[in-house]
Amino acid sequence: MGAQLRVYKRRIQAVTATKKITKAMEMIAASRIVKAQRKVAASKPYATELTRAVTAVATGSNAKHPLTTEVETPTRAAVLLVTSDRGLAGGYSSNAIKAAERLRERLASEGKEVDTYIVGRKGVAYYGFRERKVEDSWTGFTDNPAYADAKSIAAPLIEAIQKETAEGGVDELHIVFTEFVSMMTQNAVDDRMLPLSLDDVAEESTRKGEILPLFDFEPSAEDVLDALLPRYVESRIYNALLQAAASEHAARRRAMKSATDNAGDLIKSLSRLANAARQAEITQEISEIVGGASALADATAGSDK
């Protein structure tokens, strides 16, 4: 019995130590969510106005540009997948990967080849384990991205969209990331960045009662679109990275809270087992004492006769 009690005590100590770690990680993730939310909110006005400016240039001119011009028969698409660098975040990365797989299957069914770009070690490990080709990857900043990270990611994507498909270019640019809805809800979504759907933007502006601004273009609409293209792609990627970071922290907080609660339940269960083992040990010791005293009394009574 004593050995069993020691086993329970050691397990309780180990689970208690784990609970302290998961609780600390939960609190850290909770504190980082607020900062990530603020960054997401701060990035939205710039991205919104930039999209409206691009739409105004495209609708106010007949310029043919990769930013706004649909290819009649697209044959190649680039997909940027945003995952996390670290685990312990529940199904955060796996949900994004599943969304990317669904998008890949859909594009393949449309007869398009897919070039994959990945952000985060989890996505890189997933594709590396399956020996799938990855055009480029970036790691080390998923929980706290900076605008410089978005610029480094956007550079090869912009180069690919500006090339002809015969030269290794792409006709479409998609991004898969986890959209932050609330502390409890984060959805893996896929979004087409390029070419920009002017009808969708105009419809959304009409729904909101907004009027697209009118511009004069100097030196030309094509030059303006050339200047706006990298800014537009960078802002979209940066906003996606920020939303993904907020989603990652929220998913990790939720996962660590669940782990902390489970550790507490396990400690209670082990404590009950330890108490039962201790009670059994005490009962056995009492039985042995009573038995010994009874035997001693019988022996004494026999010697008196």
CSV table of C-alpha atoms in Angstrom, one decimal, residues 212 258 274 278:
chain,number,residue,atom,x,y,z
A,212,LEU,CA,-16.0,55.6,-54.7
A,258,SER,CA,-8.8,23.3,-21.3
A,274,ALA,CA,-4.4,8.6,-2.8
A,278,ARG,CA,-3.9,5.9,2.6
